[in-house]
Amino acid sequence: MIRLEGVGKTYEDGTVAVQSLDLDVAPNTLVCLVGPSGCGKSTTLKMVNRLIEPTTGRIVLDGSDVTDADPVELRRGIGYVIQQVGLFPHQDIATNVATVPSLLGWEKKKAKTRALELLELVGLDPATFAKRYPHQLSGGQRQRVGVARALAADPPVLLMDEPFGAVDPVVRAHLQDEFLRLQRDLGKTVLMVTHDIDEAVKMGDRVAVFAAGGRLAQYDTPAAILGA
Ligand code: ADP
Ligand code: ADP
C-alpha cells in the first residue's frame, strides 16, 4: 500500500533528517514510527503526503509514485491528524468536521450529515457536541474531533503524528483502544508517529524503530521488538 524506497531528506540548512529509509506498509495495517525526538519521524510522515519533498529515493502509494500525483488530489486520499488539532475556533464542531467534505465539493446538507455520522463514530454524541465550540471541549474530545475530520473524506490512508500525545494517561488509553477498533472496522492503512514505545507496541501491527540520524534501526512485529 505504502512503500518507501531509499528515502532520504536533507533540509536546506544541511540537517540530515532521514537517511536511506526502506519501509513497506501493507494495506489495512497500522505501523508505528517510534524513536527519540529529532530522529526523523515527522519528516517521514510529511513526505508521504508531500508536505515535504524527499531529497532521495521514492515513495509509492497504491502502485504510483507520489511525486507523479497532484498534491491536492493526493491529500484527498490521506487523512492527517496532528497533536495540536487546529480547529476553527469560531465554528461549531459539526461545521469544523464538515469543512473537508465541503472543500471537496459535497453539497452542504450531505457534508453536515456526514459530519454528524463521524462524530458518532469517534464517540462524541452529536446531540451533545455538534453545536459546541472547540473551547468547550476537553483535550481528549478535541483529539476525537481531529480524527473525525481526518476521516471525513473517507481516505484509505491516515497519517497521525502524536495524535494522543496531549491528553492525560487515562484518556489516552481510552482513545488508543477506540482508535484501534475504528481502524479495524473501517480498514484504514495507518502510519502513526509516537515517541512512546509502549504506545507503539500496543497499537502497531508493525513497529519501525528510528535511531539518531534518521536511520531505521528495526522494523518488526511488536512481539519481535519486545523480544529483542
Ligand atoms: P522527530 O519527528 O523524530 O522528532 P523530525 O522529523 O521533526 O524528528 O526532525 C528530524 C531532524 O530534522 C531534527 O534534527 C530536526 O531538528 C530537523 N528539522 C525538522 N524540520 C526542519 C526544517 N524545516 N529545517 C531544518 N531542519 C529541520
Ligand atoms: P479532560 O479531563 O478530559 O481534559 P475537561 O476537564 O477539560 O476534561 O472537561 C470535562 C468535561 O467538561 C468535558 O466533558 C467537557 O466537554 C466539559 N467542558 C469543558 N469546558 C466546557 C465549557 N466551557 N462549556 C461546557 N462544557 C465544558
CSV table of C-alpha atoms and ligand atoms in Angstrom, one decimal:
chain,number,residue,atom,x,y,z
A,1,MET,CA,0.0,0.0,0.0
A,2,ILE,CA,2.7,2.4,1.0
A,3,ARG,CA,6.4,1.8,0.1
A,4,LEU,CA,9.4,3.9,0.8
A,5,GLU,CA,12.5,3.1,-1.2
A,6,GLY,CA,15.8,4.5,-0.2
A,7,VAL,CA,14.1,7.7,1.0
A,8,GLY,CA,16.3,10.5,2.4
A,9,LYS,CA,15.8,14.0,3.4
A,10,THR,CA,18.4,16.7,4.0
A,11,TYR,CA,16.9,20.1,4.9
A,12,GLU,CA,18.1,23.3,3.2
A,13,ASP,CA,20.4,24.1,6.2
A,14,GLY,CA,22.2,20.8,5.8
A,15,THR,CA,20.4,18.9,8.6
A,16,VAL,CA,20.1,15.3,7.7
A,17,ALA,CA,16.7,14.3,8.9
A,18,VAL,CA,16.2,10.9,7.2
A,19,GLN,CA,18.6,8.5,5.6
A,20,SER,CA,18.2,5.6,3.1
A,21,LEU,CA,14.8,4.6,4.5
A,22,ASP,CA,13.1,1.5,3.2
A,23,LEU,CA,9.6,0.8,4.6
A,24,ASP,CA,6.7,-1.4,3.4
A,25,VAL,CA,3.3,-0.8,4.9
A,26,ALA,CA,0.7,-3.5,4.0
A,27,PRO,CA,-2.9,-2.5,3.4
A,28,ASN,CA,-5.2,-2.1,6.4
A,29,THR,CA,-2.3,-2.3,8.9
A,30,LEU,CA,-1.1,0.2,11.5
A,31,VAL,CA,2.6,0.9,11.5
A,32,CYS,CA,4.1,2.9,14.4
A,33,LEU,CA,7.2,5.0,13.9
A,34,VAL,CA,8.9,5.3,17.2
A,35,GLY,CA,12.2,6.7,18.5
A,36,PRO,CA,13.7,9.7,20.3
A,37,SER,CA,12.9,13.3,19.4
A,38,GLY,CA,14.6,14.6,16.3
A,39,CYS,CA,15.2,11.2,14.6
A,40,GLY,CA,13.1,12.0,11.5
A,41,LYS,CA,9.7,10.5,12.3
A,42,SER,CA,7.6,13.6,11.5
A,43,THR,CA,9.7,14.3,8.4
A,44,THR,CA,9.0,10.8,7.2
A,45,LEU,CA,5.2,11.2,7.7
A,46,LYS,CA,5.2,14.6,5.9
A,47,MET,CA,7.0,13.2,2.9
A,48,VAL,CA,4.1,10.7,2.3
A,49,ASN,CA,1.6,13.5,1.8
A,50,ARG,CA,4.2,15.7,0.2
A,51,LEU,CA,4.2,18.5,2.8
A,52,ILE,CA,7.9,17.8,2.4
A,53,GLU,CA,9.7,16.6,-0.7
A,54,PRO,CA,12.3,13.8,-0.2
A,55,THR,CA,15.9,14.6,-1.3
A,56,THR,CA,16.5,11.0,-2.5
A,57,GLY,CA,14.5,7.8,-3.1
A,58,ARG,CA,10.8,7.4,-3.9
A,59,ILE,CA,7.5,6.9,-2.2
A,60,VAL,CA,5.0,4.6,-3.8
A,61,LEU,CA,1.3,4.8,-2.8
A,62,ASP,CA,-1.0,2.2,-4.2
A,63,GLY,CA,1.4,1.5,-7.0
A,64,SER,CA,2.0,5.1,-8.1
A,65,ASP,CA,4.9,7.4,-7.2
A,66,VAL,CA,3.5,10.2,-5.0
A,67,THR,CA,5.6,12.8,-6.9
A,68,ASP,CA,3.5,12.0,-10.0
A,69,ALA,CA,0.3,12.9,-8.2
A,70,ASP,CA,-1.3,16.3,-7.9
A,71,PRO,CA,-0.7,17.2,-4.3
A,72,VAL,CA,-4.3,18.3,-3.7
A,73,GLU,CA,-5.6,15.1,-5.3
A,74,LEU,CA,-3.1,13.0,-3.3
A,75,ARG,CA,-4.2,14.6,0.1
A,76,ARG,CA,-7.8,13.7,-0.6
A,77,GLY,CA,-6.8,10.1,-0.1
A,78,ILE,CA,-4.7,10.8,3.0
A,79,GLY,CA,-6.2,11.9,6.3
A,80,TYR,CA,-3.7,13.8,8.6
A,81,VAL,CA,-4.0,14.1,12.4
A,82,ILE,CA,-1.5,16.1,14.4
A,83,GLN,CA,-1.1,16.6,18.2
A,84,GLN,CA,-2.4,20.2,18.3
A,85,VAL,CA,-5.5,19.8,16.3
A,86,GLY,CA,-6.2,23.1,14.7
A,87,LEU,CA,-9.9,23.5,15.0
A,88,PHE,CA,-11.6,26.7,13.7
A,89,PRO,CA,-12.5,28.5,17.0
A,90,HIS,CA,-15.5,30.4,15.6
A,91,GLN,CA,-17.2,27.3,14.0
A,92,ASP,CA,-19.1,24.7,15.9
A,93,ILE,CA,-17.8,21.1,16.0
A,94,ALA,CA,-20.1,19.8,13.3
A,95,THR,CA,-19.1,22.7,11.0
A,96,ASN,CA,-15.4,22.0,11.7
A,97,VAL,CA,-15.8,18.4,10.7
A,98,ALA,CA,-17.9,19.2,7.6
A,99,THR,CA,-15.2,21.6,6.3
A,100,VAL,CA,-13.3,18.9,4.5
A,101,PRO,CA,-16.3,17.4,2.6
A,102,SER,CA,-17.4,20.9,1.8
A,103,LEU,CA,-14.0,21.7,0.3
A,104,LEU,CA,-14.3,18.6,-1.7
A,105,GLY,CA,-17.5,20.0,-3.2
A,106,TRP,CA,-20.0,18.0,-1.3
A,107,GLU,CA,-23.4,19.6,-1.1
A,108,LYS,CA,-23.9,21.4,2.2
A,109,LYS,CA,-26.6,19.2,3.7
A,110,LYS,CA,-24.7,16.0,2.7
A,111,ALA,CA,-21.5,17.3,4.3
A,112,LYS,CA,-23.3,18.1,7.5
A,113,THR,CA,-25.0,14.7,7.7
A,114,ARG,CA,-21.6,13.1,7.2
A,115,ALA,CA,-20.1,15.2,9.9
A,116,LEU,CA,-22.8,14.0,12.4
A,117,GLU,CA,-22.1,10.4,11.5
A,118,LEU,CA,-18.4,10.9,12.0
A,119,LEU,CA,-18.9,12.5,15.5
A,120,GLU,CA,-20.9,9.4,16.4
A,121,LEU,CA,-18.2,7.2,15.0
A,122,VAL,CA,-15.5,8.8,17.2
A,123,GLY,CA,-17.7,8.6,20.3
A,124,LEU,CA,-18.9,12.2,20.5
A,125,ASP,CA,-22.7,12.2,20.8
A,126,PRO,CA,-23.9,14.6,18.1
A,127,ALA,CA,-26.8,15.7,20.1
A,128,THR,CA,-24.4,16.9,22.8
A,129,PHE,CA,-21.4,18.1,20.8
A,130,ALA,CA,-22.4,19.2,17.3
A,131,LYS,CA,-23.3,22.7,18.4
A,132,ARG,CA,-20.5,23.2,20.9
A,133,TYR,CA,-17.4,25.3,20.1
A,134,PRO,CA,-13.8,24.0,20.3
A,135,HIS,CA,-13.1,25.8,23.6
A,136,GLN,CA,-16.0,23.9,25.2
A,137,LEU,CA,-14.2,20.6,24.7
A,138,SER,CA,-11.6,18.7,26.7
A,139,GLY,CA,-8.3,17.9,25.2
A,140,GLY,CA,-9.3,14.3,24.5
A,141,GLN,CA,-12.6,15.4,22.9
A,142,ARG,CA,-10.7,17.8,20.6
A,143,GLN,CA,-8.4,14.9,19.5
A,144,ARG,CA,-11.5,12.9,18.6
A,145,VAL,CA,-12.8,15.8,16.5
A,146,GLY,CA,-9.4,15.8,14.8
A,147,VAL,CA,-9.8,12.1,14.0
A,148,ALA,CA,-13.4,12.7,12.8
A,149,ARG,CA,-12.2,15.5,10.5
A,150,ALA,CA,-9.3,13.4,9.1
A,151,LEU,CA,-11.9,10.6,8.3
A,152,ALA,CA,-14.3,13.0,6.7
A,153,ALA,CA,-13.4,12.3,3.0
A,154,ASP,CA,-13.1,8.6,3.8
A,155,PRO,CA,-9.4,8.4,2.9
A,156,PRO,CA,-7.9,4.9,2.7
A,157,VAL,CA,-4.7,6.2,4.4
A,158,LEU,CA,-4.3,8.0,7.7
A,159,LEU,CA,-1.1,9.7,8.9
A,160,MET,CA,-1.1,10.5,12.6
A,161,ASP,CA,1.6,12.5,14.4
A,162,GLU,CA,1.5,12.0,18.2
A,163,PRO,CA,-2.3,12.0,17.9
A,164,PHE,CA,-2.9,11.1,21.6
A,165,GLY,CA,0.1,13.0,23.0
A,166,ALA,CA,-1.6,15.9,24.5
A,167,VAL,CA,-4.1,14.1,26.8
A,168,ASP,CA,-3.8,12.6,30.2
A,169,PRO,CA,-2.9,8.9,30.5
A,170,VAL,CA,-6.4,7.6,31.3
A,171,VAL,CA,-8.0,9.5,28.4
A,172,ARG,CA,-5.1,8.4,26.2
A,173,ALA,CA,-5.5,4.7,26.9
A,174,HIS,CA,-9.2,5.1,26.1
A,175,LEU,CA,-8.6,6.9,22.8
A,176,GLN,CA,-6.0,4.3,21.8
A,177,ASP,CA,-8.4,1.4,22.3
A,178,GLU,CA,-11.2,3.2,20.5
A,179,PHE,CA,-9.0,4.2,17.6
A,180,LEU,CA,-7.8,0.6,17.2
A,181,ARG,CA,-11.4,-0.6,17.0
A,182,LEU,CA,-12.2,2.1,14.5
A,183,GLN,CA,-9.2,1.3,12.3
A,184,ARG,CA,-10.1,-2.3,12.2
A,185,ASP,CA,-13.7,-1.7,11.4
A,186,LEU,CA,-13.0,0.9,8.7
A,187,GLY,CA,-10.0,-0.9,7.3
A,188,LYS,CA,-7.6,2.0,7.2
A,189,THR,CA,-3.9,1.9,6.5
A,190,VAL,CA,-2.2,4.0,9.2
A,191,LEU,CA,1.2,5.4,9.7
A,192,MET,CA,1.4,6.8,13.3
A,193,VAL,CA,4.3,8.7,14.9
A,194,THR,CA,4.9,8.3,18.6
A,195,HIS,CA,7.9,8.7,21.0
A,196,ASP,CA,6.3,6.2,23.4
A,197,ILE,CA,7.5,2.7,22.8
A,198,ASP,CA,4.6,1.3,25.0
A,199,GLU,CA,2.1,3.0,22.7
A,200,ALA,CA,3.9,1.7,19.6
A,201,VAL,CA,3.9,-1.9,20.7
A,202,LYS,CA,0.3,-1.7,21.9
A,203,MET,CA,-1.0,-0.2,18.7
A,204,GLY,CA,1.3,-1.2,15.8
A,205,ASP,CA,0.8,-4.3,13.7
A,206,ARG,CA,4.5,-3.5,13.0
A,207,VAL,CA,6.8,-1.1,14.7
A,208,ALA,CA,9.5,1.0,12.9
A,209,VAL,CA,12.2,1.9,15.4
A,210,PHE,CA,14.1,5.0,14.3
A,211,ALA,CA,17.6,5.9,15.7
A,212,ALA,CA,19.5,9.2,15.8
A,213,GLY,CA,20.4,10.5,12.3
A,214,GLY,CA,17.1,9.4,10.8
A,215,ARG,CA,18.1,5.7,10.3
A,216,LEU,CA,15.7,2.8,10.6
A,217,ALA,CA,17.2,0.6,13.4
A,218,GLN,CA,14.5,-2.1,13.4
A,219,TYR,CA,11.2,-2.9,11.6
A,220,ASP,CA,9.3,-5.8,13.0
A,221,THR,CA,6.2,-7.0,14.9
A,222,PRO,CA,5.7,-5.8,18.4
A,223,ALA,CA,6.4,-9.3,19.8
A,224,ALA,CA,9.8,-9.3,18.0
A,225,ILE,CA,10.6,-5.8,19.1
A,226,LEU,CA,9.8,-6.7,22.8
A,227,GLY,CA,11.9,-9.9,22.5
A,228,ALA,CA,14.9,-8.1,21.0
B,1,ADP,P1,11.0,13.7,15.0
B,1,ADP,O1,9.6,13.7,14.4
B,1,ADP,O2,11.5,12.3,15.1
B,1,ADP,O3,11.1,14.4,16.3
B,1,ADP,P2,11.7,15.5,12.8
B,1,ADP,O4,11.4,14.7,11.6
B,1,ADP,O5,10.8,16.5,13.3
B,1,ADP,O6,12.0,14.4,14.0
B,1,ADP,O7,13.2,16.2,12.7
B,1,ADP,C1,14.3,15.4,12.2
B,1,ADP,C2,15.5,16.4,12.2
B,1,ADP,O8,15.3,17.4,11.2
B,1,ADP,C3,15.7,17.1,13.5
B,1,ADP,O9,17.1,17.3,13.7
B,1,ADP,C4,15.1,18.5,13.3
B,1,ADP,O10,15.7,19.5,14.0
B,1,ADP,C5,15.3,18.7,11.8
B,1,ADP,N1,14.3,19.5,11.1
B,1,ADP,C6,13.0,19.3,11.1
B,1,ADP,N2,12.4,20.3,10.3
B,1,ADP,C7,13.4,21.0,9.8
B,1,ADP,C8,13.4,22.2,9.0
B,1,ADP,N3,12.3,22.7,8.4
B,1,ADP,N4,14.6,22.7,8.7
B,1,ADP,C9,15.8,22.2,9.2
B,1,ADP,N5,15.8,21.1,10.0
B,1,ADP,C10,14.6,20.5,10.3
B,2,ADP,P1,-10.5,16.3,30.4
B,2,ADP,O1,-10.1,15.9,31.8
B,2,ADP,O2,-10.8,15.2,29.5
B,2,ADP,O3,-9.4,17.2,29.8
B,2,ADP,P2,-12.1,18.7,31.0
B,2,ADP,O4,-11.9,18.8,32.4
B,2,ADP,O5,-11.5,19.6,30.0
B,2,ADP,O6,-11.8,17.1,30.6
B,2,ADP,O7,-13.7,18.7,30.7
B,2,ADP,C1,-14.6,17.9,31.4
B,2,ADP,C2,-15.9,18.0,30.8
B,2,ADP,O8,-16.4,19.3,30.8
B,2,ADP,C3,-15.9,17.6,29.3
B,2,ADP,O9,-17.0,16.7,29.1
B,2,ADP,C4,-16.1,18.9,28.6
B,2,ADP,O10,-16.9,18.7,27.4
B,2,ADP,C5,-16.8,19.7,29.5
B,2,ADP,N1,-16.5,21.2,29.3
B,2,ADP,C6,-15.2,21.7,29.4
B,2,ADP,N2,-15.2,23.0,29.2
B,2,ADP,C7,-16.5,23.3,29.0
B,2,ADP,C8,-17.2,24.6,28.7
B,2,ADP,N3,-16.5,25.7,28.6
B,2,ADP,N4,-18.5,24.5,28.5
B,2,ADP,C9,-19.2,23.3,28.6
B,2,ADP,N5,-18.6,22.2,28.8
B,2,ADP,C10,-17.3,22.2,29.0
